[in-house]
PDB file of N, CA and C and ligand atoms in Angstrom:
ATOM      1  N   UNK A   1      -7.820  -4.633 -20.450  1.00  0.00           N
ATOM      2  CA  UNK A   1      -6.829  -4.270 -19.429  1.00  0.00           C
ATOM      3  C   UNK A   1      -5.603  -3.694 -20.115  1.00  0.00           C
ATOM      4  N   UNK A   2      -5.060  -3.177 -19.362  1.00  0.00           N
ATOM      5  CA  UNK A   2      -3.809  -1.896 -20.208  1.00  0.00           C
ATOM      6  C   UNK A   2      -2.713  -1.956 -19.137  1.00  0.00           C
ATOM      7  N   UNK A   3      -1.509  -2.419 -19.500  1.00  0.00           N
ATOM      8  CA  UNK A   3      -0.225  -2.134 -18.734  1.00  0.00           C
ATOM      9  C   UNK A   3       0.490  -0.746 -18.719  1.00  0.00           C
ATOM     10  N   UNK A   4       1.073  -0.363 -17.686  1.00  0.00           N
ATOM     11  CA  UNK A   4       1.929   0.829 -17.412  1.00  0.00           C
ATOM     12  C   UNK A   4       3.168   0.924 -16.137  1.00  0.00           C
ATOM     13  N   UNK A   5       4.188   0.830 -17.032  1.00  0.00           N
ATOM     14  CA  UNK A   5       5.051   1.156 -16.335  1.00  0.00           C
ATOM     15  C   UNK A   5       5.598   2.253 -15.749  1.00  0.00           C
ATOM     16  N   UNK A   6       5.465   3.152 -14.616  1.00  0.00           N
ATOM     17  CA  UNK A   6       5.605   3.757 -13.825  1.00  0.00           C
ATOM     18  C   UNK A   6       7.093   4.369 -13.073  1.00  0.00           C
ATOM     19  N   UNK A   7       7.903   5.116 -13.402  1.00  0.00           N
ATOM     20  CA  UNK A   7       8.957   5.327 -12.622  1.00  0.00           C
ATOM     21  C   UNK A   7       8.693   5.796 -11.309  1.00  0.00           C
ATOM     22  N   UNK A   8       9.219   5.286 -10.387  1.00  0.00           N
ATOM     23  CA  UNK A   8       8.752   5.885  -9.317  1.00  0.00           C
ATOM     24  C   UNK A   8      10.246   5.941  -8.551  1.00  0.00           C
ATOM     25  N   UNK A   9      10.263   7.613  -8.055  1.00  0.00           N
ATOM     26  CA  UNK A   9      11.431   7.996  -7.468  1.00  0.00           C
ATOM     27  C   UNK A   9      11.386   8.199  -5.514  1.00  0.00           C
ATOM     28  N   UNK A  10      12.344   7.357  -5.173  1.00  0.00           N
ATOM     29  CA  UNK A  10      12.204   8.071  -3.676  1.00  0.00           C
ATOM     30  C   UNK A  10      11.991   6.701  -2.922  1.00  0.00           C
ATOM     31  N   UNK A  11      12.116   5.375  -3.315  1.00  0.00           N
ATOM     32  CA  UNK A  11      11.358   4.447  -2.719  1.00  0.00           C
ATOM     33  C   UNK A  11      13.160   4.024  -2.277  1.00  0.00           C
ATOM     34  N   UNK A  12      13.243   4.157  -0.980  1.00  0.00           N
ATOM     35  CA  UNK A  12      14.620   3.234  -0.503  1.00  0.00           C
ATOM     36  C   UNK A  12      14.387   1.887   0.343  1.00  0.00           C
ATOM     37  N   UNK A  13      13.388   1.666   0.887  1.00  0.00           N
ATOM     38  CA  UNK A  13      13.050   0.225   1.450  1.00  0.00           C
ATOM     39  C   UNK A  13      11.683  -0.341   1.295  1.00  0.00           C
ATOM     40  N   UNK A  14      11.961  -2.022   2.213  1.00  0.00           N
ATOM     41  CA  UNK A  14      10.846  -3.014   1.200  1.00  0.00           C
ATOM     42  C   UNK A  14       9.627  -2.100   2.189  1.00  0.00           C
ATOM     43  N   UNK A  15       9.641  -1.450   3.256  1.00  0.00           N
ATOM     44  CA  UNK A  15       8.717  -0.486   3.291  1.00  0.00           C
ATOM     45  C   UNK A  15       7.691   0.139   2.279  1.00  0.00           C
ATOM     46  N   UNK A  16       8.607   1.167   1.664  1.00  0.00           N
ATOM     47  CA  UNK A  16       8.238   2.069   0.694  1.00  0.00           C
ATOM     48  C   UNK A  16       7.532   1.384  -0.462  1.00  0.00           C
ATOM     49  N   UNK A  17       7.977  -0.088  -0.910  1.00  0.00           N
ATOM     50  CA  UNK A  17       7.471  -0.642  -2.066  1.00  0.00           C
ATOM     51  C   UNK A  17       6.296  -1.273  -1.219  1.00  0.00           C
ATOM     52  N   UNK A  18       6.105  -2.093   0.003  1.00  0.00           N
ATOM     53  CA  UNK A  18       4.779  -1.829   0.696  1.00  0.00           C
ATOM     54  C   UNK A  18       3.616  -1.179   0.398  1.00  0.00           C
ATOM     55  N   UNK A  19       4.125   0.237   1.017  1.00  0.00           N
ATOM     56  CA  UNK A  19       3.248   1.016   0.448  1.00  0.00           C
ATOM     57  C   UNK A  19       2.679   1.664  -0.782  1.00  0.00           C
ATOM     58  N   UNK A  20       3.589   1.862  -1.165  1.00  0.00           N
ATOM     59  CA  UNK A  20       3.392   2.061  -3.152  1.00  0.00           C
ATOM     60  C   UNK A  20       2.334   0.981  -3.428  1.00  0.00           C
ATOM     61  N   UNK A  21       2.691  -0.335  -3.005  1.00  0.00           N
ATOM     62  CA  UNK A  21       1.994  -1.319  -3.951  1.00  0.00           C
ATOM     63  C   UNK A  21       0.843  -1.444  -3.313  1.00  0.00           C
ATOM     64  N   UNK A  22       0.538  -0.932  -1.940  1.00  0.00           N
ATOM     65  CA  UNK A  22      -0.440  -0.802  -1.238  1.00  0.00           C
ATOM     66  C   UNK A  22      -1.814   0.259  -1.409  1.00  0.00           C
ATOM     67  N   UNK A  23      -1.237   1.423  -1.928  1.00  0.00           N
ATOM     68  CA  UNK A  23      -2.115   2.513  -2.185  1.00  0.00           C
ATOM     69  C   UNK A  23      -2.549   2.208  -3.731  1.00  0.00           C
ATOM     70  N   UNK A  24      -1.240   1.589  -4.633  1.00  0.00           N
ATOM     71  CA  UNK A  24      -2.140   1.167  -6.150  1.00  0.00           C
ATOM     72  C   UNK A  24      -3.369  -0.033  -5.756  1.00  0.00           C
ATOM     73  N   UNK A  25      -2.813  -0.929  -5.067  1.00  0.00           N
ATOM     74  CA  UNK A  25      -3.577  -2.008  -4.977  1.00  0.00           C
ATOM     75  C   UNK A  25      -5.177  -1.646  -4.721  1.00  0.00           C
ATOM     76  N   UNK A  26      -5.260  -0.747  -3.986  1.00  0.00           N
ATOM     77  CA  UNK A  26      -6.429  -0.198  -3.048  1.00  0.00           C
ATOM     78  C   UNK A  26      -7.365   1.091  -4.393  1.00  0.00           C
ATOM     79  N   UNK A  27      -6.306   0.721  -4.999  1.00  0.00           N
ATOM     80  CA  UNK A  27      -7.552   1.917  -6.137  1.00  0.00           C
ATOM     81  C   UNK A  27      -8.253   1.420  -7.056  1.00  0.00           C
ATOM     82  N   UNK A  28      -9.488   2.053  -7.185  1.00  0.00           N
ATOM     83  CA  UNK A  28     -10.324   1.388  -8.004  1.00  0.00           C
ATOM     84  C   UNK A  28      -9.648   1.052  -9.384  1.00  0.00           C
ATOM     85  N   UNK A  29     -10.187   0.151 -10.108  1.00  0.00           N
ATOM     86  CA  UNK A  29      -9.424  -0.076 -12.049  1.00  0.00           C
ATOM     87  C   UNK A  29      -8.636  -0.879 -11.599  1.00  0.00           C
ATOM     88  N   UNK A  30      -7.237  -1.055 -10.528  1.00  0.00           N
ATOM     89  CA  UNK A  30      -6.520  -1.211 -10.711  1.00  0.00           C
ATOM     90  C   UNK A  30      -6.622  -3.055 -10.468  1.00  0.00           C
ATOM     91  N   UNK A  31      -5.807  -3.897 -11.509  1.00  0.00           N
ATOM     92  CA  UNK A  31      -5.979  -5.857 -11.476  1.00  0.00           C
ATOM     93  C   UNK A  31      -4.624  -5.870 -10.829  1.00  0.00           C
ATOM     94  N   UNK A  32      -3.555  -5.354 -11.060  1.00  0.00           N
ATOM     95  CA  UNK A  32      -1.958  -6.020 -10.641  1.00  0.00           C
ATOM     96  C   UNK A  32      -1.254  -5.167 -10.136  1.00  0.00           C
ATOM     97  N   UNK A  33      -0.648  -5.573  -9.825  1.00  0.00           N
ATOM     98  CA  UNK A  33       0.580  -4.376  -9.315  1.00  0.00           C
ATOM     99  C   UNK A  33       1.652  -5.429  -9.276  1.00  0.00           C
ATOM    100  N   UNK A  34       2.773  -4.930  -9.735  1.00  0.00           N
ATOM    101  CA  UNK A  34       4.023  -5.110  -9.229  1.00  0.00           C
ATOM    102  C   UNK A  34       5.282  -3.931  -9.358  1.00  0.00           C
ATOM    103  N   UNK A  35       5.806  -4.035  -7.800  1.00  0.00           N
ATOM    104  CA  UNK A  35       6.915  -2.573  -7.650  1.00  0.00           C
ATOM    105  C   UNK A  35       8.407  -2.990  -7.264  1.00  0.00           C
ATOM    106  N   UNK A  36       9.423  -2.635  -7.756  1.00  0.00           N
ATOM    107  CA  UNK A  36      10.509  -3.234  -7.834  1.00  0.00           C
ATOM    108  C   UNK A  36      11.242  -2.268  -7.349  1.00  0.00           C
ATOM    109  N   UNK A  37      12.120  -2.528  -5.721  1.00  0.00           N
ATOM    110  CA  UNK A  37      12.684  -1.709  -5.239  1.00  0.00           C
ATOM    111  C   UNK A  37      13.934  -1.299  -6.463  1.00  0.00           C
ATOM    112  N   UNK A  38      14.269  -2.475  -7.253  1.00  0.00           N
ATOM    113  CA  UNK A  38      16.060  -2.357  -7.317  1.00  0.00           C
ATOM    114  C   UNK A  38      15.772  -1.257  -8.499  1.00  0.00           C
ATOM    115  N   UNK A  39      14.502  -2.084  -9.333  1.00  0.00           N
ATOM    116  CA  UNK A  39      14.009  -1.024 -10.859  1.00  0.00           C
ATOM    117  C   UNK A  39      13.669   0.620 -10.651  1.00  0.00           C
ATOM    118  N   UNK A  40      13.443   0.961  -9.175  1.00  0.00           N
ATOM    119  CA  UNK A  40      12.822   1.679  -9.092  1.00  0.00           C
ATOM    120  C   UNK A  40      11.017   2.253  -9.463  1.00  0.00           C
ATOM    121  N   UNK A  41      10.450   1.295  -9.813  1.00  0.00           N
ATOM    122  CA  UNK A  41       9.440   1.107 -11.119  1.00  0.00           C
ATOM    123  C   UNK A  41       8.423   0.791 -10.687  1.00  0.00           C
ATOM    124  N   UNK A  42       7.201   0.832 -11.030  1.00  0.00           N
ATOM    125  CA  UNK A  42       5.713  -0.011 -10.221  1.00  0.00           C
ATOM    126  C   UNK A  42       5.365  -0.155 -12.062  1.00  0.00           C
ATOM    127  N   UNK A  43       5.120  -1.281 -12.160  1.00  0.00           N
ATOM    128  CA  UNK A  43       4.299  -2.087 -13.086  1.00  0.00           C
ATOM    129  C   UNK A  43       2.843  -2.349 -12.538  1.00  0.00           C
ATOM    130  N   UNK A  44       1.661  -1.790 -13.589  1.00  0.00           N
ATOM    131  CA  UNK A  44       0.359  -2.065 -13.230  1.00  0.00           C
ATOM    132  C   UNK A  44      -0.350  -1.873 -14.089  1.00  0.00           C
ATOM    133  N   UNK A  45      -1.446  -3.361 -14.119  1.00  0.00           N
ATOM    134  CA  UNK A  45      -2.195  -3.441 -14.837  1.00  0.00           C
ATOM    135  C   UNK A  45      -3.733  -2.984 -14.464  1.00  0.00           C
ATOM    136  N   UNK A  46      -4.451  -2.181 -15.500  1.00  0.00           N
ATOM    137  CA  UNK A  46      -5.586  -1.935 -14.924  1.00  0.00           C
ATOM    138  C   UNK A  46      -6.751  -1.639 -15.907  1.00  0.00           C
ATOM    139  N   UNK A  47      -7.969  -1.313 -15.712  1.00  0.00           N
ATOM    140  CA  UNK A  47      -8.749  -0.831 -16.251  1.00  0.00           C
ATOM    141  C   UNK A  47      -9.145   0.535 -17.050  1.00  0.00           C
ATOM    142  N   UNK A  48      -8.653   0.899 -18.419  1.00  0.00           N
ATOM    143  CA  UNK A  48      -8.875   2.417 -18.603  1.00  0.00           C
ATOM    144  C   UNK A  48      -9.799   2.949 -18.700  1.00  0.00           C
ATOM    145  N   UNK A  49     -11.204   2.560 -18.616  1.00  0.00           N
ATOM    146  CA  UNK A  49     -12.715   2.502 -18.395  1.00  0.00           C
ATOM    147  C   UNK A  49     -12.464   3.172 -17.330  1.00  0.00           C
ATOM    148  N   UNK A  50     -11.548   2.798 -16.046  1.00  0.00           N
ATOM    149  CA  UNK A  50     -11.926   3.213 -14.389  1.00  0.00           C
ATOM    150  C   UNK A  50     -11.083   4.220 -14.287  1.00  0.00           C
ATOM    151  N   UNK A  51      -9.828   3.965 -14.980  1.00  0.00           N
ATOM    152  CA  UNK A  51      -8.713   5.014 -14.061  1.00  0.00           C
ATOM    153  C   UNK A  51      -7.973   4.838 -15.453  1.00  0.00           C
ATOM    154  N   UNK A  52      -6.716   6.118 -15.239  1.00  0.00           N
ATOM    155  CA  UNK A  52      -6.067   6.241 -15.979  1.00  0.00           C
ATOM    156  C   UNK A  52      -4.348   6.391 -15.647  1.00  0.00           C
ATOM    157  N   UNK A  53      -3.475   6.311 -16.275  1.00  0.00           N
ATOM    158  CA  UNK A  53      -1.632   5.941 -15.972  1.00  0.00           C
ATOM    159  C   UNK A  53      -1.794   7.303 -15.156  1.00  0.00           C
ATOM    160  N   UNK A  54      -2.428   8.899 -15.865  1.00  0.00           N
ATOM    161  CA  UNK A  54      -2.076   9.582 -14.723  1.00  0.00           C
ATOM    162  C   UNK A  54      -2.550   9.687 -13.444  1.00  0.00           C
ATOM    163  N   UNK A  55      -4.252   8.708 -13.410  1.00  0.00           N
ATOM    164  CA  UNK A  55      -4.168   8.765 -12.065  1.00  0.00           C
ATOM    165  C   UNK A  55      -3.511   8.172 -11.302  1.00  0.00           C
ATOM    166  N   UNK A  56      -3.051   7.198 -11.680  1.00  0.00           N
ATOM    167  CA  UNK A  56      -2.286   6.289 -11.324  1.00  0.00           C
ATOM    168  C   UNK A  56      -0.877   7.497 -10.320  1.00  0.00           C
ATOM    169  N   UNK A  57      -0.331   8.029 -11.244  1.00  0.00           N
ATOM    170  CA  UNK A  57       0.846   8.363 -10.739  1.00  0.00           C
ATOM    171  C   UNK A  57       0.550   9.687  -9.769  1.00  0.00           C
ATOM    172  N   UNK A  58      -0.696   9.835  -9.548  1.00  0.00           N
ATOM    173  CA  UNK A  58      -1.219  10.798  -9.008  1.00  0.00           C
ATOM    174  C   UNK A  58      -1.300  10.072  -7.335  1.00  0.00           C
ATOM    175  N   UNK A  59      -1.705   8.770  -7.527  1.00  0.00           N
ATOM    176  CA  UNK A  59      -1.569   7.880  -6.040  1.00  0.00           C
ATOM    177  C   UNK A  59      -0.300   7.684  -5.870  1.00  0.00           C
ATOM    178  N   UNK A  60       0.499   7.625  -6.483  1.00  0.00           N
ATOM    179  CA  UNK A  60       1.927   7.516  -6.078  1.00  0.00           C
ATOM    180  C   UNK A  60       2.579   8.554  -5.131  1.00  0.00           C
ATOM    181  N   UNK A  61       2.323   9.881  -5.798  1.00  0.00           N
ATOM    182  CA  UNK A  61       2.662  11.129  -5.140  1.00  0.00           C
ATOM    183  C   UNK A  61       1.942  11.111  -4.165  1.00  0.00           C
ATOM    184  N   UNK A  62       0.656  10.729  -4.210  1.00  0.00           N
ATOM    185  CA  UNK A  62      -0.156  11.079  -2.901  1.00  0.00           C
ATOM    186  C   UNK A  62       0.339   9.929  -1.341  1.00  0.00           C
ATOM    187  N   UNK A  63       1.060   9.341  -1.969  1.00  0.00           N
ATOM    188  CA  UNK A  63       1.995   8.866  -0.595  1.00  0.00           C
ATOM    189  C   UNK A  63       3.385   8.386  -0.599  1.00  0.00           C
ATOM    190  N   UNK A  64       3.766  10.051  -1.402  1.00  0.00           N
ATOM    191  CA  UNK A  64       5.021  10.664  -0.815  1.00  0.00           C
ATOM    192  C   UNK A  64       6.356  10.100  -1.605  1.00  0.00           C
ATOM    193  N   UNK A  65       6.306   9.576  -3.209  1.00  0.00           N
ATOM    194  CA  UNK A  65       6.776   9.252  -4.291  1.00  0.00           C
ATOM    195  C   UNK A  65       6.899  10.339  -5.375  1.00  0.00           C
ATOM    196  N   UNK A  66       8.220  10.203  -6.293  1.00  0.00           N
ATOM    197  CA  UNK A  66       7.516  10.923  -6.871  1.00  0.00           C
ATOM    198  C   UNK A  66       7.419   9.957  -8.441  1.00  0.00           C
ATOM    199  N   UNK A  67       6.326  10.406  -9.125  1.00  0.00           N
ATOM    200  CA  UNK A  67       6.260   9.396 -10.478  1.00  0.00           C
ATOM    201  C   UNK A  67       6.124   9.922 -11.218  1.00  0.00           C
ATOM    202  N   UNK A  68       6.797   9.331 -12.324  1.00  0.00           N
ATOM    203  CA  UNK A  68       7.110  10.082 -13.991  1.00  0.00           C
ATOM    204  C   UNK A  68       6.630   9.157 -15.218  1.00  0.00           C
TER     205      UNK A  68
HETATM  206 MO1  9UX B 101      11.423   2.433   4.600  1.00  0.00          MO
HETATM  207 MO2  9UX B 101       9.969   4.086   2.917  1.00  0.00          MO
HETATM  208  O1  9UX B 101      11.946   2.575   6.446  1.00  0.00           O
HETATM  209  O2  9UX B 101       8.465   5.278   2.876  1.00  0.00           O
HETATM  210  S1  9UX B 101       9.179   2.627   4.389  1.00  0.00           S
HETATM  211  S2  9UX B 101      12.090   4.388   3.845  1.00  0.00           S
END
C-alpha cells in the first residue's frame, strides 16, 4: 500500500469534502481516504498494482476539484 497526499483546490464545505472522499472511496485500489477541509488536502492510501496518485487526481477533477 502507498500513501499520497493530494492538494485539492476548490473544496469550501463539509459538502465538497463529502464528495471528494466519496468518489476516492468508490475507486477501485483505493484502502483510506482522508480529506481535510481546513488543509485543503485528501490523504489516500491505496494500491499501486490497481491505480495510480494520477489517477487518483484524475477522480478529483472528475467531480469538479481541482488537484495538484
Ligand atoms: Mo458545499 Mo461543495 O454547499 O461541491 S458541497 S460548496
Amino acid at each position: 500500500m502507498e500513501e499520497v497526499t493530494i492538494k485539492v483546490g476548490g473544496m469550501s464545505c463539509q459538502g465538497c469534502v463529502k464528495n471528494v472522499t466519496g468518489a476516492l472511496a468508490a475507486t477501485a485500489g483505493v484502502a483510506g481516504v482522508a480529506v481535510s477541509l481546513e488543509a485543503g488536502e485528501a490523504r489516500v492510501s491505496y494500491d499501486p498494482a490497481t491505480v495510480s496518485a494520477n489517477a487518483l487526481r484524475a477522480v478529483i477533477e472528475e467531480v469538479g476539484f481541482d488537484a495538484a
